[in-house]
XYZ file of C-alpha atoms in Angstrom:
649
model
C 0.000 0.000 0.000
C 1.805 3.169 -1.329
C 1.846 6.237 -3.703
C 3.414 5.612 -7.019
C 4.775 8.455 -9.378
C 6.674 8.726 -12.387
C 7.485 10.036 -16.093
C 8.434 8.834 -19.513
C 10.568 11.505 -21.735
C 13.304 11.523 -23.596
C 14.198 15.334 -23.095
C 15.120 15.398 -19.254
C 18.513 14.610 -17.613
C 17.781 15.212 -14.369
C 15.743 12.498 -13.457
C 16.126 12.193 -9.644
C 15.391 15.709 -9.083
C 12.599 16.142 -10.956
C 11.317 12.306 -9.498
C 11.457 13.170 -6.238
C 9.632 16.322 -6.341
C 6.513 13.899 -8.010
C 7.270 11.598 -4.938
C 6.722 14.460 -2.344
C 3.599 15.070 -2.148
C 2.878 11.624 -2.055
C 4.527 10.994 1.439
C 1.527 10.643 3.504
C 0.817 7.627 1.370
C 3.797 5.683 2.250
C 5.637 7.168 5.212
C 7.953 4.088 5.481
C 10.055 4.167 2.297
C 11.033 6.406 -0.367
C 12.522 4.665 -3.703
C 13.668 5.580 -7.682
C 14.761 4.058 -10.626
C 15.953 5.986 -13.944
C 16.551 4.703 -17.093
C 16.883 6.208 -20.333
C 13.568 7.785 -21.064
C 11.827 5.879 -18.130
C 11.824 7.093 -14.616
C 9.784 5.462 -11.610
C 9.444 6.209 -7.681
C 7.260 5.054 -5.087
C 6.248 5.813 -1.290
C 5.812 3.002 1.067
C 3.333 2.068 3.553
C 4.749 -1.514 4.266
C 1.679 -3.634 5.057
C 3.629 -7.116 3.538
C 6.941 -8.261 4.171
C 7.625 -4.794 5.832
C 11.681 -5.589 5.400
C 13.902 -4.240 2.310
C 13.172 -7.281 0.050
C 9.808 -5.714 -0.248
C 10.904 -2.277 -1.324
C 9.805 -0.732 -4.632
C 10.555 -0.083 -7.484
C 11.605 -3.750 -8.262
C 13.437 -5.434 -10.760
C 12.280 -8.928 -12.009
C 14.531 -11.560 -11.713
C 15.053 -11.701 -15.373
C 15.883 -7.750 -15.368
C 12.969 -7.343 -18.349
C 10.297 -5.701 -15.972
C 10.183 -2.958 -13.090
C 7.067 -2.181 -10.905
C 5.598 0.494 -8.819
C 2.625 -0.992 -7.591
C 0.384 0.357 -4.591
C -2.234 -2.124 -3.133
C -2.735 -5.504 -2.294
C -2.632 -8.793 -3.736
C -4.734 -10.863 -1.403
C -4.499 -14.066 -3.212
C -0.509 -13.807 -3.197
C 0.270 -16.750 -1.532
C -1.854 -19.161 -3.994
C -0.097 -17.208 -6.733
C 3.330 -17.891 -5.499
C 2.513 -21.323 -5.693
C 1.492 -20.899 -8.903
C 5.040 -20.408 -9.905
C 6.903 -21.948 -7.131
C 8.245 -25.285 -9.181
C 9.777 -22.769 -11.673
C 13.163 -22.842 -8.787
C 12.788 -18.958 -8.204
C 14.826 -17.964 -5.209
C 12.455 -15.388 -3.837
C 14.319 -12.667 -1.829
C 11.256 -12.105 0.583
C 7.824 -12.422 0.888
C 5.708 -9.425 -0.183
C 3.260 -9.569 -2.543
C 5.050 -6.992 -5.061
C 7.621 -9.630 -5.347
C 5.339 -12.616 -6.419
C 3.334 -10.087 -8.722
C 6.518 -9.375 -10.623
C 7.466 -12.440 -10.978
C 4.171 -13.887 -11.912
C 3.921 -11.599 -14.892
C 7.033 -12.206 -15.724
C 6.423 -15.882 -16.456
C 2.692 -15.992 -17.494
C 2.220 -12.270 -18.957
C -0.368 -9.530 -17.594
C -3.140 -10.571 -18.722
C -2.519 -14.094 -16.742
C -2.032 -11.596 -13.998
C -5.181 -10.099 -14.157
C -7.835 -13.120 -14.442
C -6.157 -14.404 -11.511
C -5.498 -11.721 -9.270
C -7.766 -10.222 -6.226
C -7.428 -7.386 -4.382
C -7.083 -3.737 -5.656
C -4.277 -2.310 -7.089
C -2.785 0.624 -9.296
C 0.577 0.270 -10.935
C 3.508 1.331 -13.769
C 4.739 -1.719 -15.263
C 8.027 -0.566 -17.549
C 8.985 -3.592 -20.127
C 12.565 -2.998 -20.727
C 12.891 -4.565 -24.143
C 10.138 -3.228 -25.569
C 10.305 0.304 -23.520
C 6.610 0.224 -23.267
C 5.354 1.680 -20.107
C 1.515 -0.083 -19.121
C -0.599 1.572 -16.254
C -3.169 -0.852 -14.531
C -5.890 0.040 -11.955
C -8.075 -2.724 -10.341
C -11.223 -4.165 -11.254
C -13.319 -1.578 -9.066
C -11.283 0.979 -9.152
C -10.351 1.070 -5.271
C -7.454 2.142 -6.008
C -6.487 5.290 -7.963
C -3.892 6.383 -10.789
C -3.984 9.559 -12.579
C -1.830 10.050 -16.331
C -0.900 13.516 -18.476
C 0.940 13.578 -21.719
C 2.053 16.792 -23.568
C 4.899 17.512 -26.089
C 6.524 13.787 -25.887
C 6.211 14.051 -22.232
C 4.389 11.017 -19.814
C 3.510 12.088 -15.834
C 1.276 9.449 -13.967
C 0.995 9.451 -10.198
C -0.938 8.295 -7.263
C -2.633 11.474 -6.551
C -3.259 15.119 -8.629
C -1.202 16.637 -6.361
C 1.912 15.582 -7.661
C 0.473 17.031 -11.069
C 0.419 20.324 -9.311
C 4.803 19.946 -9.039
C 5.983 18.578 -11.495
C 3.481 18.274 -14.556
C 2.550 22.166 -14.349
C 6.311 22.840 -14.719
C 6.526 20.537 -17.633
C 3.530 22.377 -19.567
C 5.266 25.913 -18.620
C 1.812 27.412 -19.025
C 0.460 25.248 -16.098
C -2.518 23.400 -15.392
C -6.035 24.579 -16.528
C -9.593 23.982 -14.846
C -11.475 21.367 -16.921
C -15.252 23.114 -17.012
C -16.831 19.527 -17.536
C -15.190 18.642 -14.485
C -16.702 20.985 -12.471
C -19.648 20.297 -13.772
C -19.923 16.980 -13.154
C -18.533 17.928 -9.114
C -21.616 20.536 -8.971
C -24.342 17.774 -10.459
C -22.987 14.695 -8.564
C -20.612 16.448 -5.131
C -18.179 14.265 -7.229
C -15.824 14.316 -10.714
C -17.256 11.221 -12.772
C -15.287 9.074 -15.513
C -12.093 9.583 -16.763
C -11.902 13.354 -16.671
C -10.053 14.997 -13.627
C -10.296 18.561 -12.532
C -7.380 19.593 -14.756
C -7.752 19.845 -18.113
C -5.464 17.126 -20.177
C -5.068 15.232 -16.949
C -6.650 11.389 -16.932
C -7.695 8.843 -14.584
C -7.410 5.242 -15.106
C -10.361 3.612 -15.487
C -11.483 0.895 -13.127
C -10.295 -2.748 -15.198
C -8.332 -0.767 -17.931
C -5.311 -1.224 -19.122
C -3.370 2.223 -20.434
C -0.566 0.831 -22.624
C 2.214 4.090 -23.934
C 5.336 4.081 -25.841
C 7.162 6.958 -27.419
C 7.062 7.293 -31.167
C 9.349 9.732 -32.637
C 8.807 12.665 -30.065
C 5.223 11.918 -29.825
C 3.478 9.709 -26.485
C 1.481 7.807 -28.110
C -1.777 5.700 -25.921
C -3.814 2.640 -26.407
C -6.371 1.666 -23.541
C -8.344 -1.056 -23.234
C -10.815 -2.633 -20.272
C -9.221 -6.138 -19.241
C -12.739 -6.517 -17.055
C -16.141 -4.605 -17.056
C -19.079 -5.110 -14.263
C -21.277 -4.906 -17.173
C -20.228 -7.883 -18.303
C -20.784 -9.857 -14.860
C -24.855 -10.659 -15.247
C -26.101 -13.861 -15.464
C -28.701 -14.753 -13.120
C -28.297 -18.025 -11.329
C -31.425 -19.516 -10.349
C -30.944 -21.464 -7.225
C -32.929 -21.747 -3.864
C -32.820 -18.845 -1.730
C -31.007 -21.205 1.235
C -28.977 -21.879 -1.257
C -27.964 -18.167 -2.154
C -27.048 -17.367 1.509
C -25.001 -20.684 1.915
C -23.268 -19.195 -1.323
C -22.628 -15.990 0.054
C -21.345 -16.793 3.310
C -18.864 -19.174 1.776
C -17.329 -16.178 -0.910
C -17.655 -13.369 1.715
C -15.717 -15.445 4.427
C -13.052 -16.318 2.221
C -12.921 -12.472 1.029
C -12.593 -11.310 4.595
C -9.924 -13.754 5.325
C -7.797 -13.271 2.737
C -8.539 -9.561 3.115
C -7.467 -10.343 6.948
C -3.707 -11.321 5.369
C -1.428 -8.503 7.159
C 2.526 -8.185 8.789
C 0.551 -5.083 10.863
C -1.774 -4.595 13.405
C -5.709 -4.558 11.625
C -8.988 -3.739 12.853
C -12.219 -2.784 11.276
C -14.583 0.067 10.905
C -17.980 -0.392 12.677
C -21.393 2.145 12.259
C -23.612 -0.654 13.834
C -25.523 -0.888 10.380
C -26.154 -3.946 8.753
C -22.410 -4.018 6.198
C -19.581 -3.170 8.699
C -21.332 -5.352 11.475
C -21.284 -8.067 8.901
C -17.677 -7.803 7.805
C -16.707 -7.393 11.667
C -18.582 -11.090 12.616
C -16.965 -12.964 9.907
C -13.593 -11.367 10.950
C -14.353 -12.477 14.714
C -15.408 -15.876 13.060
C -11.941 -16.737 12.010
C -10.840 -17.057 15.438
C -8.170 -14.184 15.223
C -8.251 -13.049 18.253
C -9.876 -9.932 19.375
C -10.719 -7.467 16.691
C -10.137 -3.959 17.090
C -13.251 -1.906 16.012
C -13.973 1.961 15.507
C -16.897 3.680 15.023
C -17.955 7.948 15.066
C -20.563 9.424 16.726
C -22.313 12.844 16.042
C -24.115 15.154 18.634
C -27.339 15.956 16.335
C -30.869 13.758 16.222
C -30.835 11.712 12.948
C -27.099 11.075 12.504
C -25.521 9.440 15.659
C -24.695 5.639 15.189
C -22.562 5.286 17.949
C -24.866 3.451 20.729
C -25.731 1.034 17.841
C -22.397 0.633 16.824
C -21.344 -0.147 20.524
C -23.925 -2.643 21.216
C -22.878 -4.001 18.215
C -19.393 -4.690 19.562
C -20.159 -5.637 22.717
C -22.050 -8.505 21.341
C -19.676 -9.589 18.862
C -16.658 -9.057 22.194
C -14.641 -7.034 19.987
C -12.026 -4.051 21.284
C -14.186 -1.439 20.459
C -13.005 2.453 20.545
C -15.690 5.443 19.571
C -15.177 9.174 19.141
C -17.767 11.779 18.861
C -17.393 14.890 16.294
C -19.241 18.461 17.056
C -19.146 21.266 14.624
C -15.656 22.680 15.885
C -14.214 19.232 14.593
C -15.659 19.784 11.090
C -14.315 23.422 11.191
C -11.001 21.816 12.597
C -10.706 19.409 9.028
C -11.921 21.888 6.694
C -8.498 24.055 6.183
C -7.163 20.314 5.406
C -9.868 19.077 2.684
C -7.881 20.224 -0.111
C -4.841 18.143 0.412
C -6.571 15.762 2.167
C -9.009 14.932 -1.401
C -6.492 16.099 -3.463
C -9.647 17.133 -6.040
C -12.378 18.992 -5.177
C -15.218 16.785 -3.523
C -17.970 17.313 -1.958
C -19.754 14.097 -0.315
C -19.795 15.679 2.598
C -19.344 12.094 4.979
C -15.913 13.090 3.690
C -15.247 14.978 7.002
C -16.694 11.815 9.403
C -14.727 9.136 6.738
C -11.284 11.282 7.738
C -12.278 11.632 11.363
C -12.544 7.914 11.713
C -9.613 6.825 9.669
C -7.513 8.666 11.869
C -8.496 7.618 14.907
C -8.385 3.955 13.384
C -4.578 4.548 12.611
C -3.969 5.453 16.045
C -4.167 1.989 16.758
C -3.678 -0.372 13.684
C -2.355 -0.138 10.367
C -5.000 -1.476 7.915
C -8.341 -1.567 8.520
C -11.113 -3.609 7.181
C -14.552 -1.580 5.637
C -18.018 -2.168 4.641
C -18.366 -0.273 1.600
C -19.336 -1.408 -1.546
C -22.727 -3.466 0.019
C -25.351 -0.552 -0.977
C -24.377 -0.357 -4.296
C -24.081 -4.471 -4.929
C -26.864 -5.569 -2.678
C -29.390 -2.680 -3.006
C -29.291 -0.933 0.204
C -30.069 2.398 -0.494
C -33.632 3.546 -0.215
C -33.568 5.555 -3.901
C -33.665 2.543 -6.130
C -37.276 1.548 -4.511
C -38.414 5.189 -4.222
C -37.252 6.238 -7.893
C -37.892 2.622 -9.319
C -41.532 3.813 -8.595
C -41.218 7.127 -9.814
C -39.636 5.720 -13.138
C -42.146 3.277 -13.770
C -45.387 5.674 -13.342
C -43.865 8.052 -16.011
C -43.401 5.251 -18.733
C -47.235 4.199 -17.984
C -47.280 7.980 -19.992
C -46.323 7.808 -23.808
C -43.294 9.909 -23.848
C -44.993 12.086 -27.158
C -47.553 13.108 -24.236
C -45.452 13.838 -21.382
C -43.005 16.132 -23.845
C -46.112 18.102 -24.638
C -47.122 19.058 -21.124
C -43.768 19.302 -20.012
C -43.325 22.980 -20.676
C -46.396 24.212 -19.175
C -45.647 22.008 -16.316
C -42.458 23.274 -15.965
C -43.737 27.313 -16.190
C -46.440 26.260 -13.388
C -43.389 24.588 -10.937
C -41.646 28.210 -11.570
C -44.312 30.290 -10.601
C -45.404 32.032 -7.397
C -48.299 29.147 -7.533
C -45.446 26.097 -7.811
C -43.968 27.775 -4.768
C -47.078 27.368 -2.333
C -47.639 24.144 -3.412
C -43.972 23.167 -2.720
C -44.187 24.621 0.312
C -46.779 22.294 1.567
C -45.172 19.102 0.212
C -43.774 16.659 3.097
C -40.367 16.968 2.280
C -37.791 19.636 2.165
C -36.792 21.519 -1.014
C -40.764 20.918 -2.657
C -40.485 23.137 -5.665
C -36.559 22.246 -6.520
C -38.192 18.629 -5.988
C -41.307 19.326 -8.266
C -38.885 21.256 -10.989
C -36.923 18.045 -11.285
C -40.078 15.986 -12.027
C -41.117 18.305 -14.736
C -37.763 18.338 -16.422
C -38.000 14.374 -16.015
C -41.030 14.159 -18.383
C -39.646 14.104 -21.854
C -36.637 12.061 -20.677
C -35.472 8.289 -20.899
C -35.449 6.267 -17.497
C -31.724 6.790 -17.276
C -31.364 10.366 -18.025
C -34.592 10.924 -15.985
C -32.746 9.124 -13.022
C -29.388 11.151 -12.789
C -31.911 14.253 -12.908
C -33.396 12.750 -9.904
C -30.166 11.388 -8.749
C -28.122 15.272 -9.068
C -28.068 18.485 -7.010
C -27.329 21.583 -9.442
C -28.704 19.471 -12.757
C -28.953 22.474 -15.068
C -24.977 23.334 -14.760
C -25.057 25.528 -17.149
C -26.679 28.188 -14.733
C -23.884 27.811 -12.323
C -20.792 26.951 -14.436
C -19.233 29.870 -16.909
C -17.736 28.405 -19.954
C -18.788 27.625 -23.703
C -21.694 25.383 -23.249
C -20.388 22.843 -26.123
C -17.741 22.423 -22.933
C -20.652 21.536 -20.297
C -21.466 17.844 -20.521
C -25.192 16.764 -20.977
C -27.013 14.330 -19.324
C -26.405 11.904 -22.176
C -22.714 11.700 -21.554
C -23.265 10.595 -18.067
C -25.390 7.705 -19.113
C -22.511 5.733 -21.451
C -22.658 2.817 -18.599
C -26.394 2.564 -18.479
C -27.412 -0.643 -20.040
C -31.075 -1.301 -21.030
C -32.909 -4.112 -21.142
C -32.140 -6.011 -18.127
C -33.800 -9.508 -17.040
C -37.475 -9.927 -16.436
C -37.238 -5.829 -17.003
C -35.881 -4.993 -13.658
C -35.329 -1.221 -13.661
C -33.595 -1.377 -10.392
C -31.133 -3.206 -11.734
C -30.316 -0.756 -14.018
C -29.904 1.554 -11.029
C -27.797 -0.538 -9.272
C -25.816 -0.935 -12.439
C -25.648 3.102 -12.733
C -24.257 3.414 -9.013
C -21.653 0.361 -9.544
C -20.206 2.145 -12.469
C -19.995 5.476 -11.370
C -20.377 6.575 -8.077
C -18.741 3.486 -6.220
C -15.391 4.272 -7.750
C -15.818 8.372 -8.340
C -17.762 8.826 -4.803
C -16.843 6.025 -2.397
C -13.754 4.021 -3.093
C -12.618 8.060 -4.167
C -13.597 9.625 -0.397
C -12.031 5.964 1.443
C -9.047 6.202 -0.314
C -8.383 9.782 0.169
C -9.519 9.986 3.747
C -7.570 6.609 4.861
C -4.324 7.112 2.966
C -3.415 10.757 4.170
C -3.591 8.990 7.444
C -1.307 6.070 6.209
C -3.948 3.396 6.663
C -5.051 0.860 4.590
C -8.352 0.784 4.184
C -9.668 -2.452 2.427
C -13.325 -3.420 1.399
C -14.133 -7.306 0.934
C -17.525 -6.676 -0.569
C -15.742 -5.401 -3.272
C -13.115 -8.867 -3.979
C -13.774 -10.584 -7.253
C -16.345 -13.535 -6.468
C -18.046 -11.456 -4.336
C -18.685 -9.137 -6.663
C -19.413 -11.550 -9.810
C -22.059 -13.295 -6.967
C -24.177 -9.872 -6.387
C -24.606 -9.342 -10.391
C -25.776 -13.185 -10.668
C -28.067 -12.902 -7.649
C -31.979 -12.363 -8.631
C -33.504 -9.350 -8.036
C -35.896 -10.434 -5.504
C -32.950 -11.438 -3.184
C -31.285 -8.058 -2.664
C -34.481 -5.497 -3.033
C -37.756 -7.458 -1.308
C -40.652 -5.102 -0.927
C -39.278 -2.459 1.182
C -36.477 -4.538 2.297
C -32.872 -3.757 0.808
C -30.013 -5.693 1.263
C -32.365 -9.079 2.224
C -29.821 -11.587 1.672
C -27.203 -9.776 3.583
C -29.896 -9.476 6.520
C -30.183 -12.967 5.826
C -26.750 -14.008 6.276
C -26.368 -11.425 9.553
C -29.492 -12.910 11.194
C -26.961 -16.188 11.895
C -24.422 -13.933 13.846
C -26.777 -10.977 15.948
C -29.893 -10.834 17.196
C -32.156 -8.928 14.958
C -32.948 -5.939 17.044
C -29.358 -5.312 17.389
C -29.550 -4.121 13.068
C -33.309 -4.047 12.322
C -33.230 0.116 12.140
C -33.585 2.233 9.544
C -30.422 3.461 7.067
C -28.315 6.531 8.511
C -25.694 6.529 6.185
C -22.697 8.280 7.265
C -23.161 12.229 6.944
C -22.661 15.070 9.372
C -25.633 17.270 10.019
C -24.743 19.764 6.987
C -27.810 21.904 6.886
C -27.974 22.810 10.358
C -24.389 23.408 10.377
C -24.035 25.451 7.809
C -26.896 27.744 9.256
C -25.301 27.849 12.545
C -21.514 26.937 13.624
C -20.499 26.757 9.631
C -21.979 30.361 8.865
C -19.160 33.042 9.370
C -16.801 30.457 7.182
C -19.740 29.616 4.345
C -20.672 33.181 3.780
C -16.810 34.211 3.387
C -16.339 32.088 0.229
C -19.740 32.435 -1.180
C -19.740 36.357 -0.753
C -20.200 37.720 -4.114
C -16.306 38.693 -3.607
C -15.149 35.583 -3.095
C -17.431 33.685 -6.201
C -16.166 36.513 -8.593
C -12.651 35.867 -7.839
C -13.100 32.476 -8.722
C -13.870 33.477 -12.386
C -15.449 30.213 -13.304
C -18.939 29.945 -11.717
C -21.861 32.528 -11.796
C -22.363 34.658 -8.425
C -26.042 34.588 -8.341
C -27.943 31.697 -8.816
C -25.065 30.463 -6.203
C -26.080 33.639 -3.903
C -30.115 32.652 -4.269
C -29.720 29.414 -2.787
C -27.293 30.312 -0.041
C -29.797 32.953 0.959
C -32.971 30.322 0.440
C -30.889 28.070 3.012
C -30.116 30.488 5.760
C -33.862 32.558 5.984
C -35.253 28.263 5.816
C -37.052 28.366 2.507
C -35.136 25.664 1.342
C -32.341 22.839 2.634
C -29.596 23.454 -0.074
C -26.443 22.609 2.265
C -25.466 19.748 0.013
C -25.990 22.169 -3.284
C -23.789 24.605 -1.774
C -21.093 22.168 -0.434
C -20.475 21.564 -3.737
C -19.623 24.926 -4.406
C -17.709 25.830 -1.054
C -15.412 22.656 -1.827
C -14.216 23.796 -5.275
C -14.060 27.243 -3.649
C -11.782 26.370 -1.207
C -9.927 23.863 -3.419
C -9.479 26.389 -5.956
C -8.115 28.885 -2.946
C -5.593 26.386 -1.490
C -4.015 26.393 -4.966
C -4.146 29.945 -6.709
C -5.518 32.006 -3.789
C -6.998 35.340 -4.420
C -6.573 36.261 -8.493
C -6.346 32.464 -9.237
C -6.268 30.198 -12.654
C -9.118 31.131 -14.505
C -11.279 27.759 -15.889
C -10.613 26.406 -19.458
C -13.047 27.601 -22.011
């Protein structure tokens, strides 16, 4: 588990100086280590957090024994062992026993591609091929782990993080780095950048399951990419008795949480009380590893504390269980740091909490085990039964009538009228609720959901920049596939999340939050077979009524009592609203004072201003709309301060 960093040029000379300032900022990623190699045109380094074989066989960048290949790889190769034997009758002397060692080797013998059908875990890395010169970057199958790529004028940068973009790459371009407009578009729709685009324009991330393949041609860098494994690719229902399902699961979630249990350093696990993490933290007590060391947050605010939960939780389960509560003056505390600490701008704002409890996991152990990934595989979120039914009454419509009515609908939701009716809807935000509807009417199920499923979904009244720039809906939908089994829109919605906001939202804030920390944060939901099993499983067995996640309920009911999980979803957010109308107020209204947004140069001041002022006199809860905004704000500040890069147009 590390930070990798590197170029491929033929016009520097310098390498190590130039390397090293790549491999700075990447030092809270691997504390342990620092290590180069330079050759020729090819120059790699890499930051260690030694979770394997913590001695100096396992240090990185390594050679292969047959001097063709060298690696920087960060992550981890659960299923090393197994692999190792693999390869073990071909008389290698190994020199230790990390898992960078056996991957090297491995490929070295059987090729890539053998590597990646058999290997699980997640993992980002520069491969360099000696005798061919061809550098190959490889991210995971879920994309847990992250790995970021520029080219310009013959020149290759890749790294673990953006930030080392901001040191060396921006030198390299002379001009610097520019704002990517789509970007922050997508970050004000979704609180999150989406697909392959980053927040600087010309800068790339690796795809979850691709394969980015470069070699220098002439003075040109010249790319090839292709997807070695795609989720949408993993459905074929297996019909099978329910019992029969659960039996299934247990057996490829307990060997996922053992292997995922393989560690030279103290481990532990993350534990809200809810129905995932409690899960993951019985199976890990099930092994008979001793006593597990679990960690869970609390927050002082009805509606968001899972802390007693969590603690009964442990108590049950005998585990060493250690809690810490967050009040406003903790958020305020992290906020200076969210820059650096997310690298990008993001704004799920569980970012904060997801920080909070990584460090005070690392306090105590080195990796730690997480739930994530269960919601989006096993249907746990309440939206894909709430907007499953909202989907299916429109298409009882004929599209041809609903675009008909949709723009008198929509000029009735925008008048005084659509106000007073809002108003007196049972939920917050009515007429920014009843405005999405209407602009849902003429629209496919899959651009109707992200409408459903954004915050500011019309960008272009936010975002300055040619509007050719500003990505529709349509471009957001490229993983959507249609026509699943027996019809089952909520499949498709699943589908949507897996693709998208798992790796740009989740794995994104875990990784982030965990690794500034120097803990390794590792999610068996999201291993290989575990995975394949959710997309096979029938409908009815994740989403039952009003019953998400059933089989994992299922498969918990055999390890707690029922009433110690039976609640309703939390989800783990900090009380945003209230907080940004009281102990969050001085700092909001600083960076979204019409000062502040028009120094920016890239967003418009007042349909921004509206909403801020709609949130604090209560005619509307817009806190997560406007985190959006006060993260880029005060990502864009942290990097150009007052008079800062202007956005790409």
């Amino acid at each position: 588990m590390c930070g990798i960093a590197g170029y491929y040029t033929q016009r520097y000379r310098d390498h190590e100086s130039r390397l090293r300032e790549l491999l700075a900022p990447l030092q809270r990623r691997g504390p342990d280590d620092e290590g180069v190699w330079m050759e020729g045109a090819m120059a790699l380094g890499h930051r260690r957090l030694a979770i394997q074989d913590p001695t100096p066989a396992g240090r990185q960048p390594m050679l292969s024994k047959c001097g063709r290949y060298v690696i920087a790889y960060n992550g981890e190769v659960y299923n090393y062992l197994e692999m190792r034997a693999e390869i073990d009758g071909d008389g290698i002397a190994w020199d230790g026993h990390s898992d960078t060692e056996v991957i090297l080797e491995y490929i070295a013998r059987k090729g890539l591609d053998a590597f990646l059908d058999a290997a699980r875990g997640m993992f980002a890395f520069a491969l360099y091929d000696r005798a061919t010169e061809e550098v190959t970057l490889v991210r995971d199958r879920m994309g847990i782990k992250p790995l970021f790529y520029g080219t310009s004028s013959g020149r290759l940068f890749f790294a673990s993080e953006i930030k080392s973009f901001d040191h060396g790459f921006q030198k390299a371009l002379n001009g610097g780095l520019d704002i990517d407009v789509a970007a922050l578009s997508s970050l004000l729709r979704f609180s999150y950048i989406t697909g392959r685009r980053t927040i600087y324009r010309g800068v790339w991330r690796v795809q979850p399951g691709e394969v980015v393949k470069i070699r220098q041609k002439g003075v040109e860098i010249t790319c090839s990419r292709h997807r070695f494994w795609s989720l949408e690719e993993r459905r074929c229902t297996a019909l099978r008795a329910e019992k029969e399902h659960v039996e299934r699961l247990q057996e490829v979630l307990s060997e996922s949480v053992r292997l995922h249990m393989r560690a030279d350093v103290p481990y532990g696990a993350f534990l809200s009380g809810g129905i995932d993490s409690s899960l993951i933290v019985a199976l890990m007590v099930e092994t008979g590893a001793g006593r597990i060391k679990t960690f869970s947050l609390g927050f002082d605010g009805d509606g968001y504390d899972e802390a007693p939960e969590a603690r009964k939780v442990a108590a049950y389960l005998g585990t060493d269980h250690t809690e810490c509560y967050v009040e406003a003056k903790d958020a305020l505390n992290v906020i200076p740091e969210l820059p650096a600490i997310y690298d990008e701008p993001f704004a799920d704002s569980s970012q904060i909490p997801t920080y909070l409890v990584s460090r005070l996991a690392r306090e105590n152990v080195t990796v730690c085990l997480s739930g994530d990934g269960a919601d989006e595989l096993f249907g746990g979120y309440d939206k894909y039964r709430a907007y499953g039914r909202v989907l299916r009454s429109l298409s009882v419509v004929p599209r041809r009538v609903r675009r008909a009515v949709q723009p008198g609908v929509g000029r009735l939701v925008d008048s005084a009228f659509g106000k007073v009716i809002g108003d007196h809807l049972p939920f917050r935000n009515g007429q920014d609720k009843l405005g999405k509807l209407s602009r849902m009417l003429p629209l496919e199920p899959a651009a109707a959901y992200l409408v459903m499923d954004s915050l500011w979904h019309n960008v272009e009244e936010v975002v300055l920049g040619d509007p050719e720039e500003l990505p529709r809906l349509e471009d957001y939908i490229a993983a959507w596939r249609s026509g699943e089994p027996d019809g089952q829109l909520e499949e498709g919605l699943l589908l949507q999340d897996q693709v998208q906001y798992l790796p740009d939202d989740i794995l994104c804030k875990l990784d982030r939050a965990s690794m500034h920390v120097g803990l390794e944060a590792r999610v068996p939901f999201l291993d290989a077979p575990v995975v394949e099993f959710a997309r096979s499983l029938p409908l009815m067995h994740k989403i039952r009524g009003a019953v998400g996640k059933w089989i994992l309920k299922e498969l918990l009911r055999r390890y707690l009592p029922e009433e110690l999980f039976r609640r309703p979803k939390m989800g783990f957010r900090i009380p945003i609203d209230a907080w940004l109308r009281g102990p969050l107020r001085d700092w909001a209204e600083a960076y979204l004072s019409r000062e502040k947004l028009g120094e920016v140069g890239c967003l418009k001041v007042e349909p921004i201003r509206r909403k801020w002022e709609a949130h604090l006199s209560g005619h509307g809860a817009y806190g997560y709309w406007l985190w959006s905004v006060l993260m880029f704000i005060t990502w864009h500040d942290a990097r150009w301060g007052k008079g800062g890069r202007q956005a790409a147009g």
